[in-house]
């Protein structure tokens, strides 16, 4: 599957963002089995750049596995 042009991490469903206060985050996103988009952010100032990225990647992978365990057919095409 082709990576989206807006993907800034190289990992499906994980992206970098900066809020209006100037805080920076790596954010994991996924679509729940109720079709709602969800996300969880990890602040770079708290965890450091690399650790926040790893936490976001691992969190998303865990969420995807949970959805698959529930019988939800999740593929990389489900990009939130």
mmCIF file of N, CA and C in Angstrom:
data_model
loop_
_atom_site.group_PDB
_atom_site.id
_atom_site.type_symbol
_atom_site.label_atom_id
_atom_site.label_comp_id
_atom_site.label_asym_id
_atom_site.label_seq_id
_atom_site.Cartn_x
_atom_site.Cartn_y
_atom_site.Cartn_z
ATOM 1 N N UNK A 1 0.834 -1.180 0.000
ATOM 2 C CA UNK A 1 0.000 0.000 0.000
ATOM 3 C C UNK A 1 0.880 1.246 0.000
ATOM 4 N N UNK A 2 0.503 2.250 -0.769
ATOM 5 C CA UNK A 2 1.252 3.491 -0.855
ATOM 6 C C UNK A 2 1.040 4.328 0.409
ATOM 7 N N UNK A 3 2.127 4.888 0.906
ATOM 8 C CA UNK A 3 2.069 5.744 2.083
ATOM 9 C C UNK A 3 1.419 7.076 1.704
ATOM 10 N N UNK A 4 0.567 7.588 2.570
ATOM 11 C CA UNK A 4 -0.052 8.889 2.332
ATOM 12 C C UNK A 4 1.009 9.979 2.279
ATOM 13 N N UNK A 5 0.772 10.976 1.443
ATOM 14 C CA UNK A 5 1.734 12.071 1.311
ATOM 15 C C UNK A 5 1.834 12.884 2.594
ATOM 16 N N UNK A 6 0.792 12.837 3.440
ATOM 17 C CA UNK A 6 0.810 13.590 4.705
ATOM 18 C C UNK A 6 1.430 12.799 5.849
ATOM 19 N N UNK A 7 1.819 11.562 5.602
ATOM 20 C CA UNK A 7 2.415 10.742 6.654
ATOM 21 C C UNK A 7 3.801 11.283 6.966
ATOM 22 N N UNK A 8 4.024 11.705 8.202
ATOM 23 C CA UNK A 8 5.312 12.285 8.576
ATOM 24 C C UNK A 8 6.121 11.373 9.493
ATOM 25 N N UNK A 9 5.650 10.134 9.689
ATOM 26 C CA UNK A 9 6.370 9.226 10.576
ATOM 27 C C UNK A 9 6.914 8.002 9.862
ATOM 28 N N UNK A 10 6.311 7.653 8.737
ATOM 29 C CA UNK A 10 6.674 6.409 8.059
ATOM 30 C C UNK A 10 5.897 5.220 8.593
ATOM 31 N N UNK A 11 5.057 5.434 9.607
ATOM 32 C CA UNK A 11 4.271 4.373 10.227
ATOM 33 C C UNK A 11 2.791 4.713 10.062
ATOM 34 N N UNK A 12 2.026 3.782 9.514
ATOM 35 C CA UNK A 12 0.601 3.998 9.329
ATOM 36 C C UNK A 12 -0.072 4.310 10.659
ATOM 37 N N UNK A 13 -0.865 5.374 10.696
ATOM 38 C CA UNK A 13 -1.635 5.725 11.880
ATOM 39 C C UNK A 13 -0.863 6.406 12.984
ATOM 40 N N UNK A 14 0.379 6.775 12.736
ATOM 41 C CA UNK A 14 1.184 7.492 13.735
ATOM 42 C C UNK A 14 1.668 8.778 13.085
ATOM 43 N N UNK A 15 1.420 9.909 13.760
ATOM 44 C CA UNK A 15 1.816 11.177 13.176
ATOM 45 C C UNK A 15 2.281 12.151 14.250
ATOM 46 N N UNK A 16 3.047 13.131 13.799
ATOM 47 C CA UNK A 16 3.592 14.187 14.649
ATOM 48 C C UNK A 16 2.616 15.349 14.623
ATOM 49 N N UNK A 17 2.388 15.965 15.763
ATOM 50 C CA UNK A 17 1.549 17.160 15.773
ATOM 51 C C UNK A 17 2.049 18.146 16.816
ATOM 52 N N UNK A 18 1.685 19.395 16.589
ATOM 53 C CA UNK A 18 2.033 20.496 17.494
ATOM 54 C C UNK A 18 0.743 21.240 17.792
ATOM 55 N N UNK A 19 0.460 21.480 19.075
ATOM 56 C CA UNK A 19 -0.783 22.181 19.413
ATOM 57 C C UNK A 19 -0.550 23.691 19.450
ATOM 58 N N UNK A 20 -1.609 24.428 19.676
ATOM 59 C CA UNK A 20 -1.516 25.892 19.650
ATOM 60 C C UNK A 20 -0.635 26.451 20.758
ATOM 61 N N UNK A 21 -0.429 25.690 21.820
ATOM 62 C CA UNK A 21 0.452 26.124 22.911
ATOM 63 C C UNK A 21 1.921 25.851 22.621
ATOM 64 N N UNK A 22 2.184 25.182 21.495
ATOM 65 C CA UNK A 22 3.558 24.881 21.120
ATOM 66 C C UNK A 22 4.050 23.529 21.596
ATOM 67 N N UNK A 23 3.214 22.775 22.314
ATOM 68 C CA UNK A 23 3.612 21.432 22.751
ATOM 69 C C UNK A 23 3.600 20.483 21.559
ATOM 70 N N UNK A 24 4.536 19.551 21.551
ATOM 71 C CA UNK A 24 4.652 18.612 20.434
ATOM 72 C C UNK A 24 4.372 17.193 20.911
ATOM 73 N N UNK A 25 3.798 16.409 20.020
ATOM 74 C CA UNK A 25 3.346 15.061 20.343
ATOM 75 C C UNK A 25 3.589 14.106 19.183
ATOM 76 N N UNK A 26 3.738 12.839 19.508
ATOM 77 C CA UNK A 26 3.528 11.756 18.547
ATOM 78 C C UNK A 26 2.172 11.178 18.909
ATOM 79 N N UNK A 27 1.325 11.004 17.915
ATOM 80 C CA UNK A 27 -0.044 10.569 18.133
ATOM 81 C C UNK A 27 -0.336 9.280 17.380
ATOM 82 N N UNK A 28 -0.960 8.346 18.084
ATOM 83 C CA UNK A 28 -1.429 7.095 17.479
ATOM 84 C C UNK A 28 -2.909 7.263 17.168
ATOM 85 N N UNK A 29 -3.327 6.852 15.986
ATOM 86 C CA UNK A 29 -4.745 6.928 15.643
ATOM 87 C C UNK A 29 -5.208 5.597 15.071
ATOM 88 N N UNK A 30 -6.486 5.306 15.288
ATOM 89 C CA UNK A 30 -7.082 4.067 14.805
ATOM 90 C C UNK A 30 -8.583 4.272 14.731
ATOM 91 N N UNK A 31 -9.258 3.381 14.081
ATOM 92 C CA UNK A 31 -10.710 3.442 13.992
ATOM 93 C C UNK A 31 -11.278 2.295 14.814
ATOM 94 N N UNK A 32 -12.120 2.625 15.779
ATOM 95 C CA UNK A 32 -12.731 1.612 16.645
ATOM 96 C C UNK A 32 -13.752 0.785 15.870
ATOM 97 N N UNK A 33 -14.184 -0.297 16.475
ATOM 98 C CA UNK A 33 -15.148 -1.173 15.819
ATOM 99 C C UNK A 33 -16.513 -0.513 15.667
ATOM 100 N N UNK A 34 -16.734 0.627 16.325
ATOM 101 C CA UNK A 34 -17.973 1.380 16.138
ATOM 102 C C UNK A 34 -17.797 2.470 15.071
ATOM 103 N N UNK A 35 -16.705 2.384 14.313
ATOM 104 C CA UNK A 35 -16.364 3.300 13.217
ATOM 105 C C UNK A 35 -15.989 4.703 13.678
ATOM 106 N N UNK A 36 -15.732 4.873 14.952
ATOM 107 C CA UNK A 36 -15.304 6.181 15.451
ATOM 108 C C UNK A 36 -13.787 6.267 15.447
ATOM 109 N N UNK A 37 -13.262 7.389 14.986
ATOM 110 C CA UNK A 37 -11.820 7.613 15.013
ATOM 111 C C UNK A 37 -11.394 7.917 16.438
ATOM 112 N N UNK A 38 -10.302 7.330 16.829
ATOM 113 C CA UNK A 38 -9.740 7.534 18.171
ATOM 114 C C UNK A 38 -8.273 7.894 18.027
ATOM 115 N N UNK A 39 -7.731 8.513 19.062
ATOM 116 C CA UNK A 39 -6.306 8.809 19.059
ATOM 117 C C UNK A 39 -5.805 8.938 20.489
ATOM 118 N N UNK A 40 -4.507 8.733 20.622
ATOM 119 C CA UNK A 40 -3.842 8.931 21.908
ATOM 120 C C UNK A 40 -2.497 9.569 21.603
ATOM 121 N N UNK A 41 -2.205 10.645 22.327
ATOM 122 C CA UNK A 41 -0.974 11.402 22.085
ATOM 123 C C UNK A 41 0.028 11.212 23.212
ATOM 124 N N UNK A 42 1.298 11.269 22.840
ATOM 125 C CA UNK A 42 2.397 11.131 23.779
ATOM 126 C C UNK A 42 3.285 12.371 23.633
ATOM 127 N N UNK A 43 3.339 13.171 24.700
ATOM 128 C CA UNK A 43 4.032 14.454 24.662
ATOM 129 C C UNK A 43 5.548 14.261 24.610
ATOM 130 N N UNK A 44 6.143 14.893 23.627
ATOM 131 C CA UNK A 44 7.590 14.798 23.445
ATOM 132 C C UNK A 44 8.329 15.434 24.613
ATOM 133 N N UNK A 45 7.806 16.523 25.156
ATOM 134 C CA UNK A 45 8.459 17.176 26.293
ATOM 135 C C UNK A 45 8.485 16.269 27.526
ATOM 136 N N UNK A 46 7.534 15.361 27.628
ATOM 137 C CA UNK A 46 7.474 14.442 28.777
ATOM 138 C C UNK A 46 8.337 13.201 28.562
ATOM 139 N N UNK A 47 8.242 12.604 27.366
ATOM 140 C CA UNK A 47 8.886 11.316 27.113
ATOM 141 C C UNK A 47 10.177 11.405 26.306
ATOM 142 N N UNK A 48 10.400 12.517 25.643
ATOM 143 C CA UNK A 48 11.504 12.614 24.692
ATOM 144 C C UNK A 48 11.003 12.194 23.316
ATOM 145 N N UNK A 49 11.686 12.668 22.292
ATOM 146 C CA UNK A 49 11.240 12.465 20.912
ATOM 147 C C UNK A 49 11.107 10.982 20.554
ATOM 148 N N UNK A 50 12.178 10.225 20.727
ATOM 149 C CA UNK A 50 12.181 8.813 20.325
ATOM 150 C C UNK A 50 11.236 7.967 21.165
ATOM 151 N N UNK A 51 11.212 8.197 22.474
ATOM 152 C CA UNK A 51 10.343 7.401 23.352
ATOM 153 C C UNK A 51 8.873 7.685 23.055
ATOM 154 N N UNK A 52 8.524 8.946 22.831
ATOM 155 C CA UNK A 52 7.136 9.289 22.490
ATOM 156 C C UNK A 52 6.725 8.608 21.182
ATOM 157 N N UNK A 53 7.622 8.590 20.212
ATOM 158 C CA UNK A 53 7.350 7.914 18.938
ATOM 159 C C UNK A 53 7.127 6.417 19.158
ATOM 160 N N UNK A 54 8.019 5.794 19.915
ATOM 161 C CA UNK A 54 7.886 4.352 20.184
ATOM 162 C C UNK A 54 6.604 4.038 20.947
ATOM 163 N N UNK A 55 6.260 4.868 21.911
ATOM 164 C CA UNK A 55 5.019 4.659 22.666
ATOM 165 C C UNK A 55 3.799 4.749 21.754
ATOM 166 N N UNK A 56 3.794 5.721 20.856
ATOM 167 C CA UNK A 56 2.665 5.866 19.920
ATOM 168 C C UNK A 56 2.569 4.656 18.997
ATOM 169 N N UNK A 57 3.689 4.201 18.470
ATOM 170 C CA UNK A 57 3.693 3.028 17.579
ATOM 171 C C UNK A 57 3.205 1.788 18.316
ATOM 172 N N UNK A 58 3.720 1.558 19.507
ATOM 173 C CA UNK A 58 3.331 0.378 20.281
ATOM 174 C C UNK A 58 1.876 0.438 20.722
ATOM 175 N N UNK A 59 1.407 1.626 21.103
ATOM 176 C CA UNK A 59 0.018 1.773 21.525
ATOM 177 C C UNK A 59 -0.919 1.450 20.365
ATOM 178 N N UNK A 60 -0.618 1.971 19.190
ATOM 179 C CA UNK A 60 -1.466 1.697 18.025
ATOM 180 C C UNK A 60 -1.461 0.213 17.696
ATOM 181 N N UNK A 61 -0.302 -0.409 17.722
ATOM 182 C CA UNK A 61 -0.216 -1.843 17.422
ATOM 183 C C UNK A 61 -1.050 -2.655 18.412
ATOM 184 N N UNK A 62 -1.018 -2.284 19.674
ATOM 185 C CA UNK A 62 -1.813 -2.967 20.695
ATOM 186 C C UNK A 62 -3.299 -2.800 20.422
ATOM 187 N N UNK A 63 -3.724 -1.583 20.084
ATOM 188 C CA UNK A 63 -5.139 -1.332 19.780
ATOM 189 C C UNK A 63 -5.596 -2.154 18.570
ATOM 190 N N UNK A 64 -4.759 -2.241 17.552
ATOM 191 C CA UNK A 64 -5.117 -3.007 16.356
ATOM 192 C C UNK A 64 -5.256 -4.485 16.704
ATOM 193 N N UNK A 65 -4.354 -5.004 17.521
ATOM 194 C CA UNK A 65 -4.445 -6.407 17.938
ATOM 195 C C UNK A 65 -5.705 -6.659 18.758
ATOM 196 N N UNK A 66 -6.077 -5.713 19.623
ATOM 197 C CA UNK A 66 -7.319 -5.843 20.400
ATOM 198 C C UNK A 66 -8.532 -5.909 19.475
ATOM 199 N N UNK A 67 -8.544 -5.063 18.460
ATOM 200 C CA UNK A 67 -9.660 -5.070 17.511
ATOM 201 C C UNK A 67 -9.717 -6.383 16.734
ATOM 202 N N UNK A 68 -8.564 -6.867 16.318
ATOM 203 C CA UNK A 68 -8.522 -8.151 15.598
ATOM 204 C C UNK A 68 -9.010 -9.284 16.489
ATOM 205 N N UNK A 69 -8.650 -9.247 17.780
ATOM 206 C CA UNK A 69 -9.081 -10.282 18.724
ATOM 207 C C UNK A 69 -10.594 -10.280 18.905
ATOM 208 N N UNK A 70 -11.219 -9.116 18.713
ATOM 209 C CA UNK A 70 -12.676 -9.007 18.786
ATOM 210 C C UNK A 70 -13.352 -9.461 17.492
ATOM 211 N N UNK A 71 -12.536 -9.799 16.484
ATOM 212 C CA UNK A 71 -13.091 -10.248 15.216
ATOM 213 C C UNK A 71 -13.231 -9.154 14.182
ATOM 214 N N UNK A 72 -12.756 -7.967 14.498
ATOM 215 C CA UNK A 72 -12.819 -6.854 13.561
ATOM 216 C C UNK A 72 -11.694 -7.019 12.559
ATOM 217 N N UNK A 73 -12.020 -7.027 11.281
ATOM 218 C CA UNK A 73 -10.995 -7.191 10.247
ATOM 219 C C UNK A 73 -10.338 -5.842 9.988
ATOM 220 N N UNK A 74 -9.154 -5.680 10.517
ATOM 221 C CA UNK A 74 -8.447 -4.414 10.436
ATOM 222 C C UNK A 74 -7.244 -4.571 9.524
ATOM 223 N N UNK A 75 -7.101 -3.677 8.569
ATOM 224 C CA UNK A 75 -5.959 -3.686 7.670
ATOM 225 C C UNK A 75 -5.322 -2.301 7.667
ATOM 226 N N UNK A 76 -4.179 -2.170 7.015
ATOM 227 C CA UNK A 76 -3.517 -0.881 6.920
ATOM 228 C C UNK A 76 -4.320 0.131 6.113
ATOM 229 N N UNK A 77 -5.361 -0.299 5.427
ATOM 230 C CA UNK A 77 -6.213 0.636 4.701
ATOM 231 C C UNK A 77 -7.087 1.429 5.670
ATOM 232 N N UNK A 78 -7.200 0.987 6.917
ATOM 233 C CA UNK A 78 -7.972 1.706 7.928
ATOM 234 C C UNK A 78 -7.092 2.761 8.580
ATOM 235 N N UNK A 79 -6.830 3.809 7.841
ATOM 236 C CA UNK A 79 -5.977 4.875 8.341
ATOM 237 C C UNK A 79 -6.867 5.972 8.891
ATOM 238 N N UNK A 80 -6.668 6.277 10.136
ATOM 239 C CA UNK A 80 -7.482 7.323 10.760
ATOM 240 C C UNK A 80 -6.874 8.682 10.505
#
